[in-house]
């Protein structure tokens, strides 16, 4: 595997389900990010992790719970979601020493909440 | 506050025609500027970046962009568009701590044969 991978690529879940999105980066980076991309809205930064520590939470509802066990892996745990949470969830990673702000993205998980 | 504006939501060009996508940013200091491309159902791919130095930067897939401080712009150009360039293009500025990127709303490019 190379770059940033995300699983699953597609997920359909009911509002009462609990599921998790997984992101793995194979680039040796030390920062990881979750973004939400909804139709007709700009990319929304959700969470930032630097060296496994959460450094940004952009007022994201508690039904989204991130976890970063190490610098290579990032999870987004989902529960009791709403239909408006349907979106493409993108993971990204970066390494400041390789290029400030230069982020590399995974292919995303298309989430549909029914 | 930092912001990025992409004035054109949709652009349609003919294959072989030249292309220019506009991007204006608002940022007090010297910006770090990026262009990303997103094909349908895919993540964002980095096309090119500007940190400092030469204001005309070359990227992948034949794209280039020019940083103009006086106009707070970072427009993306390509001399001859291919049908495979049809995608959504995002301009972004690096702003603030912890490597935050501020994205524009995107420009969707359609290419006619």
XYZ file of C-alpha atoms in Angstrom:
227
model
C 0.000 0.000 0.000
C 1.175 3.500 -0.751
C -0.016 6.972 0.137
C -3.128 7.350 2.229
C -5.714 4.590 2.294
C -9.246 4.669 3.664
C -11.696 1.893 4.442
C -14.436 1.286 3.762
C -14.883 3.228 0.528
C -18.656 3.192 0.870
C -20.796 2.874 3.982
C -24.542 2.905 4.484
C -25.739 3.059 8.051
C -28.926 3.668 9.966
C -29.229 6.452 12.484
C -28.936 4.059 15.407
C -25.903 2.155 14.138
C -22.319 2.426 15.308
C -19.575 2.223 12.722
C -15.976 3.307 12.282
C -13.980 4.765 9.419
C -10.325 3.863 9.135
C -7.441 5.804 7.638
C -3.843 4.660 7.264
C -0.944 6.654 5.898
C 2.186 5.010 4.513
C 4.169 8.234 4.080
C 5.905 8.527 7.447
C 3.955 11.685 8.267
C 3.257 12.919 11.776
C -0.004 14.815 11.314
C -3.379 13.457 10.247
C -6.702 15.117 9.479
C -10.377 14.350 9.013
C -12.407 16.457 6.580
C -16.080 16.391 5.668
C -17.087 17.139 2.077
C -20.774 17.752 1.484
C -22.408 18.643 -1.798
C -22.210 22.343 -2.586
C -20.220 23.174 0.566
C -16.524 23.866 1.010
C -14.312 21.245 2.534
C -14.784 21.294 6.311
C -11.876 20.470 8.575
C -13.117 18.316 11.432
C -10.107 17.141 13.448
C -6.329 17.477 13.403
C -3.854 15.197 15.119
C -0.157 16.012 15.531
C 2.061 13.253 16.928
C -1.105 11.413 18.035
C -2.374 14.406 19.996
C -5.575 16.116 18.955
C -4.784 19.741 18.204
C -7.970 20.835 16.479
C -11.645 20.104 16.895
C -13.764 22.380 14.776
C -16.913 22.242 16.907
C -17.730 18.808 15.622
C -20.771 17.116 17.222
C -19.968 14.438 19.766
C -21.576 11.760 17.591
C -18.235 11.880 15.725
C -15.391 10.558 17.853
C -11.842 10.454 16.479
C -9.067 8.152 17.623
C -5.388 8.250 16.698
C -3.548 5.293 18.257
C -0.300 6.081 16.417
C 1.013 8.429 13.745
C 0.016 6.079 10.936
C -3.570 5.317 11.848
C -6.640 7.462 12.325
C -10.184 6.374 13.044
C -13.508 8.149 13.061
C -16.091 6.452 15.231
C -19.684 7.188 14.317
C -22.861 6.727 16.313
C -26.381 8.083 16.303
C -25.779 9.960 13.077
C -28.264 12.185 11.286
C -29.144 12.163 7.568
C -27.314 15.486 7.155
C -24.113 13.678 8.114
C -24.191 11.918 4.748
C -21.068 13.101 2.947
C -17.642 12.116 1.669
C -15.213 11.843 4.588
C -11.635 12.482 3.613
C -8.511 11.690 5.555
C -5.234 13.480 4.938
C -1.718 13.466 6.326
C 1.264 15.791 6.310
C 4.813 16.216 7.546
C 5.847 19.785 8.188
C 9.520 19.127 7.507
C 8.647 17.881 4.025
C 6.560 20.923 3.179
C 4.529 23.251 5.369
C 0.769 22.730 5.026
C 1.291 20.182 2.244
C -1.381 17.571 2.797
C -1.919 14.270 1.041
C -5.417 12.894 0.818
C -6.968 9.464 0.781
C -9.766 8.500 -1.617
C -12.474 9.086 0.974
C -15.347 7.129 2.452
C -18.764 7.881 0.983
C -21.158 7.734 3.945
C -24.910 7.522 3.564
C -27.079 7.773 6.676
C -30.577 6.392 6.246
C -9.619 35.961 8.844
C -8.010 33.888 6.164
C -10.192 32.960 3.216
C -10.042 31.670 -0.337
C -12.425 32.665 -3.110
C -12.888 30.801 -6.348
C -15.259 33.034 -8.306
C -16.233 30.465 -10.930
C -18.380 27.550 -9.780
C -18.529 25.901 -13.204
C -16.380 26.335 -16.292
C -16.773 24.602 -19.636
C -14.013 24.560 -22.234
C -13.422 22.728 -25.471
C -10.728 20.108 -25.662
C -7.506 21.709 -26.817
C -8.483 25.162 -25.581
C -6.540 27.031 -22.947
C -7.750 27.186 -19.361
C -7.480 29.621 -16.504
C -9.098 29.016 -13.116
C -9.193 31.952 -10.745
C -8.280 31.988 -7.083
C -8.102 34.929 -4.694
C -6.952 34.662 -1.127
C -7.049 36.767 1.974
C -4.077 36.349 4.284
C -1.903 38.894 6.051
C 1.488 37.262 5.727
C 3.233 35.541 2.841
C 0.902 32.693 1.983
C 1.535 29.069 1.246
C -0.714 28.367 -1.758
C -1.910 25.122 -3.291
C -4.042 23.775 -6.085
C -5.678 20.369 -5.739
C -7.755 18.372 -8.228
C -10.532 15.941 -7.391
C -11.903 13.451 -9.906
C -15.402 12.071 -9.271
C -15.510 9.743 -6.280
C -11.855 10.338 -5.469
C -9.782 12.209 -2.937
C -7.827 15.372 -3.612
C -4.570 15.198 -5.541
C -1.946 17.925 -5.162
C -1.309 19.666 -8.497
C 1.188 22.308 -7.436
C 2.258 24.566 -4.604
C 3.832 27.964 -3.981
C 5.937 28.719 -0.928
C 8.385 31.382 -2.063
C 10.731 32.328 -4.906
C 9.681 32.199 -8.533
C 6.069 33.337 -8.758
C 5.329 31.030 -11.703
C 5.184 27.442 -10.494
C 4.907 24.293 -12.533
C 2.877 21.323 -11.466
C 1.853 17.907 -12.623
C -0.290 17.147 -15.683
C 0.942 20.254 -17.528
C -0.578 22.763 -15.092
C 1.045 25.965 -13.899
C 0.004 28.763 -11.570
C 1.146 32.306 -11.036
C 1.294 34.045 -7.675
C 0.489 37.754 -7.863
C 0.844 39.413 -4.474
C -0.554 42.747 -5.660
C -3.779 41.052 -6.734
C -3.859 38.435 -3.958
C -4.318 35.862 -6.672
C -3.002 32.422 -7.542
C -4.610 31.487 -10.849
C -4.212 28.044 -12.373
C -3.512 27.693 -16.082
C -3.101 25.044 -18.718
C -2.342 25.837 -22.374
C -4.282 22.931 -23.880
C -6.971 21.065 -21.975
C -7.516 17.334 -22.356
C -10.818 15.542 -21.787
C -9.250 13.812 -18.778
C -8.850 17.186 -17.057
C -12.587 17.283 -16.349
C -12.744 17.367 -12.546
C -13.180 19.739 -9.633
C -10.314 22.038 -8.764
C -9.650 23.478 -5.324
C -7.407 26.346 -4.347
C -6.116 26.404 -0.770
C -4.017 28.598 1.480
C -1.968 27.411 4.432
C -2.920 29.496 7.400
C -2.414 29.456 11.098
C -0.841 26.771 13.215
C -0.829 23.014 12.979
C -0.683 22.968 9.210
C -4.244 24.131 8.632
C -5.410 24.546 5.050
C -8.247 26.861 4.084
C -9.984 25.658 0.921
C -12.014 27.511 -1.663
C -15.417 26.197 -2.679
C -14.015 24.650 -5.839
C -14.462 25.088 -9.591
C -15.985 22.270 -11.570
C -14.429 21.933 -15.017
C -16.260 20.317 -17.917
C -14.453 19.588 -21.173
C -16.320 19.384 -24.476
C -14.917 17.238 -27.277
